[in-house]
Amino acid sequence: MSFLRRVVGHVSAAIVLGLTSFPLSAADINSLKEQYRRPLEIPFPESAPYSPQMATLGKMLFFDPRLSGNKNINCVSCHNPSFGYEVPVPTAVGSANTLLGRQAPTILNAAWVAPMFWDGRAETLEEQAAGPITNPEEMDGKFEAIVEILDEIPGYNKWFGLVFPHDGITRDTVLTAISTYERTVVSGWSPFDRWVEGDEGAISTSAKRGFELFNGKGNCAPCHTGWNFTDNKFHDIGTPTEDIGRGLYEEDNPKAQFAFKTPGLRNLTYRAPFTHNGSIPDLETMIAHYNAGGIERPSRSEHVHPLDLSEREVQDLKAFLVSLTAERTETPMPTLPN
């Protein structure tokens, strides 16, 4: 995979939905598929261009519990590769073995995601990485202590000297390295991707019907756009919750109340349970929620309403969503410096 910087544009949902009436012709399906074609390069900021050394250092830090206050938890504790870089429980668990308030968002394809967190309170990956590390309820680390600890480890001194010869070990270089690694965490090629590339046998007939439903009657495409299937915006999807989400930062915006970041849909079959609080246990329940329309309230997104999907349509939509999951790959644990 090439790691050159590239900005990937997305076609608006209005254009996608405005192609034609449904069912689509073969020509229209091929045109629509183009809106979901994978990019071939990962975008990195000019301030932190990719290097394999920096990504390797960031991976070591991502797996290192010495960044936490009690040395008992690391980034992987909430972003486990085996579970789509999430955790298989409704909400993550913090350093004091206490349940946190929200599900851990995946870091899959984070290079294309901004802003960060369910409520969008961080603009960049670097800012995002600092939050959980220092939050008393999460990793409970303090950067002054972290820098001192890392500075006493010869292996880290060597790596930071190689990657950051002018700065060494600082709060900012720690966050830059972690964020660089996180940008390299990209979902693998899925059956859907192979179908987009022209392999008609890559997905089932049911999944192909589900693709049309996703972009038509199912009304998923207005929010789940582009190759990562997210508009990077905030919507109230009508789930029961007292958490106002984005509303904390947009108090005067009625639509921001109970609104949360649209999650990408890649590798969904590894990532249950779903939503900001893990209240939806599986894909079947998620589809049923959208089919029913969720709780009707003033903040509910205009895109969320009862769909009246038949049983076959529900199964077709599920088949399409499953096709977005790549074959499982191994993520080896790094050897941590001593």
Coordinates of C-alpha atoms in Angstrom, one line a residue:
M1 CA 0.0 0.0 0.0
S2 CA 1.3 3.5 -0.8
F3 CA 1.5 5.9 2.0
L4 CA 1.7 9.1 0.0
R5 CA -0.5 11.9 1.2
R6 CA -3.8 12.1 -0.6
V7 CA -7.1 13.9 0.0
V8 CA -10.0 11.7 -0.9
G9 CA -13.2 13.4 -2.0
H10 CA -16.7 12.1 -1.4
V11 CA -19.8 12.6 -3.5
S12 CA -22.7 13.9 -1.6
A13 CA -25.6 11.7 -0.6
A14 CA -27.9 13.8 -2.6
I15 CA -26.0 13.0 -5.7
V16 CA -25.9 9.3 -4.8
L17 CA -29.6 9.1 -4.1
G18 CA -30.5 11.2 -7.2
L19 CA -29.0 8.8 -9.7
T20 CA -32.3 7.3 -10.7
S21 CA -35.3 5.5 -9.4
F22 CA -35.0 2.1 -7.8
P23 CA -34.4 -0.7 -8.7
L24 CA -31.3 0.5 -10.5
S25 CA -30.1 -0.4 -13.9
A26 CA -26.7 -2.2 -14.3
A27 CA -25.1 1.1 -15.5
D28 CA -26.5 3.0 -12.5
I29 CA -25.2 0.3 -10.1
N30 CA -21.8 0.6 -11.6
S31 CA -21.9 4.4 -11.3
L32 CA -23.1 4.1 -7.7
K33 CA -20.3 1.6 -6.8
E34 CA -17.7 4.2 -7.7
Q35 CA -18.8 6.3 -4.8
Y36 CA -17.6 3.5 -2.5
R37 CA -14.3 2.6 -4.1
R38 CA -11.5 2.3 -1.7
P39 CA -8.7 4.9 -1.8
L40 CA -5.2 3.5 -2.5
E41 CA -3.3 5.9 -0.3
I42 CA -3.5 7.0 3.3
P43 CA -3.6 10.8 4.0
F44 CA -1.0 11.9 6.5
P45 CA -0.7 15.5 7.8
E46 CA 2.2 17.6 6.5
S47 CA 3.3 18.1 10.1
A48 CA 3.7 14.3 10.6
P49 CA 4.5 12.6 7.3
Y50 CA 4.5 8.8 7.4
S51 CA 7.6 6.8 8.1
P52 CA 7.7 3.1 9.1
Q53 CA 9.9 3.9 12.0
M54 CA 7.4 6.4 13.4
A55 CA 4.5 4.0 12.9
T56 CA 6.5 1.2 14.6
L57 CA 7.2 3.5 17.6
G58 CA 3.6 4.5 17.8
K59 CA 2.5 0.9 17.8
M60 CA 4.8 0.1 20.7
L61 CA 3.3 3.1 22.6
F62 CA -0.2 2.0 21.7
F63 CA 0.4 -1.4 23.3
D64 CA 2.4 -0.1 26.3
P65 CA 0.6 -0.1 29.7
R66 CA 3.4 2.2 31.1
L67 CA 1.5 5.1 29.7
S68 CA -1.3 4.6 32.2
G69 CA -1.2 5.8 35.8
N70 CA -1.4 2.3 37.3
K71 CA 0.6 0.6 34.5
N72 CA -2.4 -1.7 34.1
I73 CA -4.1 -0.5 30.9
N74 CA -3.1 0.5 27.4
C75 CA -4.8 1.9 24.3
V76 CA -5.5 -1.7 23.1
S77 CA -7.6 -2.3 26.3
C78 CA -10.3 -0.2 24.6
H79 CA -9.3 -0.6 21.0
N80 CA -8.7 -4.4 20.6
P81 CA -7.8 -5.6 17.1
S82 CA -9.7 -8.8 17.6
F83 CA -12.9 -6.8 18.0
G84 CA -12.5 -4.3 15.2
Y85 CA -10.4 -2.0 17.4
E86 CA -13.3 -1.8 19.9
V87 CA -14.4 -3.9 22.8
P88 CA -17.1 -6.6 22.8
V89 CA -19.0 -5.1 25.8
P90 CA -21.5 -2.2 25.9
T91 CA -19.0 0.3 27.3
A92 CA -15.2 0.2 27.9
V93 CA -13.6 -0.4 31.3
G94 CA -11.2 2.2 32.8
S95 CA -8.0 1.8 34.8
A96 CA -9.9 1.6 38.1
N97 CA -11.9 -1.3 36.7
T98 CA -15.0 0.9 36.4
L99 CA -17.4 1.0 33.5
L100 CA -17.0 4.1 31.3
G101 CA -20.0 6.1 30.0
R102 CA -19.6 5.2 26.3
Q103 CA -18.6 2.5 23.9
A104 CA -15.0 2.8 22.6
P105 CA -15.2 4.1 19.0
T106 CA -13.1 2.1 16.5
I107 CA -9.8 3.5 15.2
L108 CA -10.3 1.7 11.9
N109 CA -9.7 4.1 9.1
A110 CA -9.1 6.9 11.5
A111 CA -7.0 8.7 8.9
W112 CA -10.2 9.6 7.1
V113 CA -12.2 10.5 10.3
A114 CA -12.5 14.0 11.7
P115 CA -13.6 15.3 14.2
M116 CA -13.0 12.5 16.8
F117 CA -15.0 10.9 19.6
W118 CA -18.7 10.2 19.6
D119 CA -19.4 13.9 20.3
G120 CA -16.6 15.3 18.1
R121 CA -14.8 17.2 20.9
A122 CA -11.4 16.5 19.4
E123 CA -10.4 17.9 16.0
T124 CA -7.4 15.7 15.3
L125 CA -6.1 12.2 16.1
E126 CA -3.3 13.8 18.2
E127 CA -5.8 15.6 20.3
Q128 CA -7.9 12.5 20.6
A129 CA -5.0 10.3 21.7
A130 CA -4.2 12.7 24.6
G131 CA -7.8 12.5 26.0
P132 CA -8.0 8.8 27.1
I133 CA -4.4 8.7 28.2
T134 CA -4.9 11.6 30.7
N135 CA -8.5 11.0 31.6
P136 CA -8.7 9.9 35.3
E137 CA -11.5 7.5 34.5
E138 CA -9.7 5.9 31.5
M139 CA -5.9 5.5 31.5
D140 CA -5.2 8.1 34.3
G141 CA -1.8 9.0 32.9
K142 CA 0.1 12.2 33.4
F143 CA 2.5 13.2 30.6
E144 CA 5.1 14.6 32.9
A145 CA 5.4 11.2 34.5
I146 CA 5.1 9.4 31.2
V147 CA 8.0 11.3 29.7
E148 CA 10.1 10.6 32.7
I149 CA 9.3 6.9 32.6
L150 CA 10.0 6.6 28.8
D151 CA 13.2 8.6 29.2
E152 CA 14.5 5.9 31.6
I153 CA 14.0 3.1 29.1
P154 CA 17.1 2.7 26.8
G155 CA 15.0 1.2 24.0
Y156 CA 12.6 4.2 23.9
N157 CA 15.6 6.6 24.0
K158 CA 17.0 4.9 21.0
W159 CA 13.7 5.0 19.0
F160 CA 12.8 8.6 19.9
G161 CA 16.3 9.6 19.0
L162 CA 15.9 8.0 15.6
V163 CA 12.4 9.3 14.8
F164 CA 12.6 12.7 16.6
P165 CA 16.3 13.6 16.6
H166 CA 15.6 17.3 17.4
D167 CA 12.9 16.8 20.1
G168 CA 13.4 13.5 21.8
I169 CA 10.7 12.3 24.2
T170 CA 8.0 14.9 24.8
R171 CA 4.2 14.9 25.1
D172 CA 3.9 16.0 21.5
T173 CA 6.2 13.4 20.1
V174 CA 4.5 10.6 22.0
L175 CA 1.1 11.8 20.6
T176 CA 2.5 12.2 17.1
A177 CA 3.9 8.6 17.1
I178 CA 0.6 7.1 18.4
S179 CA -1.4 9.0 15.9
T180 CA 0.8 8.0 13.0
Y181 CA 0.3 4.3 14.0
E182 CA -3.4 4.8 14.3
R183 CA -3.5 6.2 10.7
T184 CA -2.0 3.0 9.4
V185 CA -4.9 1.0 10.9
V186 CA -6.9 0.5 7.8
S187 CA -9.7 -2.2 7.2
G188 CA -8.6 -4.8 4.8
W189 CA -10.2 -5.6 1.4
S190 CA -13.7 -7.0 1.8
P191 CA -15.9 -9.0 -0.5
F192 CA -17.7 -5.7 -1.3
D193 CA -14.4 -4.1 -2.4
R194 CA -13.8 -7.0 -4.8
W195 CA -17.3 -6.6 -6.2
V196 CA -16.7 -2.9 -6.7
E197 CA -13.5 -3.8 -8.5
G198 CA -15.4 -6.0 -10.9
D199 CA -15.7 -9.5 -9.4
E200 CA -19.4 -10.2 -9.7
G201 CA -19.1 -13.4 -7.7
A202 CA -17.5 -11.7 -4.7
I203 CA -20.9 -11.1 -3.0
S204 CA -24.2 -12.9 -3.1
T205 CA -27.3 -11.8 -5.0
S206 CA -28.9 -11.0 -1.7
A207 CA -26.0 -8.7 -0.8
K208 CA -26.4 -7.0 -4.2
R209 CA -30.1 -6.4 -3.5
G210 CA -29.0 -5.1 -0.1
F211 CA -26.7 -2.6 -1.7
E212 CA -29.7 -1.1 -3.6
L213 CA -31.7 -1.1 -0.4
F214 CA -28.8 0.7 1.4
N215 CA -28.9 3.4 -1.2
G216 CA -32.7 3.5 -1.7
K217 CA -35.5 2.3 0.6
G218 CA -33.3 1.6 3.5
N219 CA -32.2 5.3 3.5
C220 CA -28.7 4.5 4.9
A221 CA -26.6 6.4 2.3
P222 CA -27.5 9.9 3.5
C223 CA -25.3 9.4 6.6
H224 CA -23.1 6.4 5.7
T225 CA -21.3 7.9 2.7
G226 CA -18.1 7.2 0.9
W227 CA -15.7 4.2 1.1
N228 CA -15.7 4.3 5.0
F229 CA -19.5 4.7 5.1
T230 CA -19.6 7.8 7.3
D231 CA -20.4 11.4 6.7
N232 CA -18.4 12.4 9.8
K233 CA -21.4 14.3 11.1
F234 CA -23.7 14.0 14.1
H235 CA -27.2 12.6 14.1
D236 CA -29.8 11.6 16.7
I237 CA -30.9 8.1 15.5
G238 CA -33.6 7.7 18.1
T239 CA -32.0 5.4 20.6
P240 CA -33.0 5.6 24.3
T241 CA -30.4 7.6 26.2
E242 CA -29.9 10.5 28.6
D243 CA -26.6 11.4 27.1
I244 CA -27.1 14.5 24.9
G245 CA -23.9 13.8 22.9
R246 CA -23.1 16.7 20.5
G247 CA -25.7 18.8 22.2
L248 CA -23.1 19.6 25.0
Y249 CA -21.1 21.5 22.4
E250 CA -24.0 22.9 20.3
E251 CA -26.5 24.0 23.0
D252 CA -28.5 26.2 20.6
N253 CA -28.8 23.5 17.9
P254 CA -31.9 21.4 18.5
K255 CA -30.7 18.7 16.1
A256 CA -27.5 18.3 18.1
Q257 CA -29.3 17.0 21.1
F258 CA -28.8 13.2 21.5
A259 CA -26.8 13.3 18.3
F260 CA -23.6 11.2 17.9
K261 CA -21.0 10.8 15.3
T262 CA -21.9 8.5 12.4
P263 CA -19.7 5.4 12.8
G264 CA -18.1 3.9 9.7
L265 CA -19.5 0.4 8.8
R266 CA -16.3 -1.4 7.9
N267 CA -15.7 -4.8 9.7
L268 CA -19.1 -4.5 11.5
T269 CA -19.3 -8.2 12.2
Y270 CA -16.3 -7.9 14.7
R271 CA -17.6 -4.7 16.3
A272 CA -20.8 -5.5 18.2
P273 CA -22.4 -4.1 20.3
F274 CA -23.3 -0.9 18.5
T275 CA -24.1 2.8 19.2
H276 CA -22.5 5.2 21.6
N277 CA -23.6 3.2 24.6
G278 CA -23.5 -0.3 23.2
S279 CA -27.2 -0.6 23.6
I280 CA -27.7 -2.5 20.3
P281 CA -26.2 -6.0 20.6
D282 CA -26.0 -7.2 17.0
L283 CA -26.7 -6.4 13.4
E284 CA -30.2 -7.9 13.4
T285 CA -31.2 -5.6 16.3
M286 CA -29.5 -2.6 14.6
I287 CA -31.5 -3.2 11.4
A288 CA -34.7 -3.7 13.4
H289 CA -34.1 -0.4 15.1
Y290 CA -33.8 1.6 11.9
N291 CA -36.7 -0.3 10.4
A292 CA -38.9 0.8 13.3
G293 CA -37.6 4.3 13.2
G294 CA -36.4 4.7 16.8
I295 CA -37.8 7.2 19.3
E296 CA -39.6 10.1 17.6
R297 CA -38.4 13.4 19.2
P298 CA -37.6 16.9 17.9
S299 CA -33.9 16.1 17.6
R300 CA -34.3 12.9 15.7
S301 CA -32.6 13.0 12.3
E302 CA -34.8 13.7 9.3
H303 CA -33.1 10.6 7.7
V304 CA -34.5 8.3 10.5
H305 CA -38.1 7.1 10.1
P306 CA -40.0 3.8 9.9
L307 CA -38.8 1.9 6.7
D308 CA -41.4 -0.9 6.4
L309 CA -38.7 -3.3 5.2
S310 CA -40.0 -6.9 4.5
E311 CA -38.2 -9.9 6.0
R312 CA -36.4 -10.6 2.8
E313 CA -35.3 -6.9 2.6
V314 CA -34.0 -7.1 6.1
Q315 CA -32.0 -10.2 5.2
D316 CA -30.7 -8.6 2.0
L317 CA -29.6 -5.5 3.9
K318 CA -27.8 -7.6 6.5
A319 CA -26.1 -9.6 3.7
F320 CA -24.8 -6.3 2.2
L321 CA -23.5 -5.1 5.6
V322 CA -21.7 -8.4 6.3
S323 CA -20.0 -8.0 2.9
L324 CA -18.2 -4.9 4.2
T325 CA -16.1 -7.1 6.6
A326 CA -12.7 -8.0 5.5
E327 CA -11.2 -11.5 6.1
R328 CA -9.7 -11.6 9.6
T329 CA -6.0 -10.8 9.8
E330 CA -3.5 -11.2 12.6
T331 CA -2.2 -8.1 14.3
P332 CA 1.1 -9.2 16.0
M333 CA 1.8 -7.6 19.4
P334 CA 5.0 -5.5 19.3
T335 CA 8.0 -6.2 21.5
L336 CA 8.1 -3.4 24.0
P337 CA 11.4 -1.7 24.8
N338 CA 13.1 -2.2 28.2

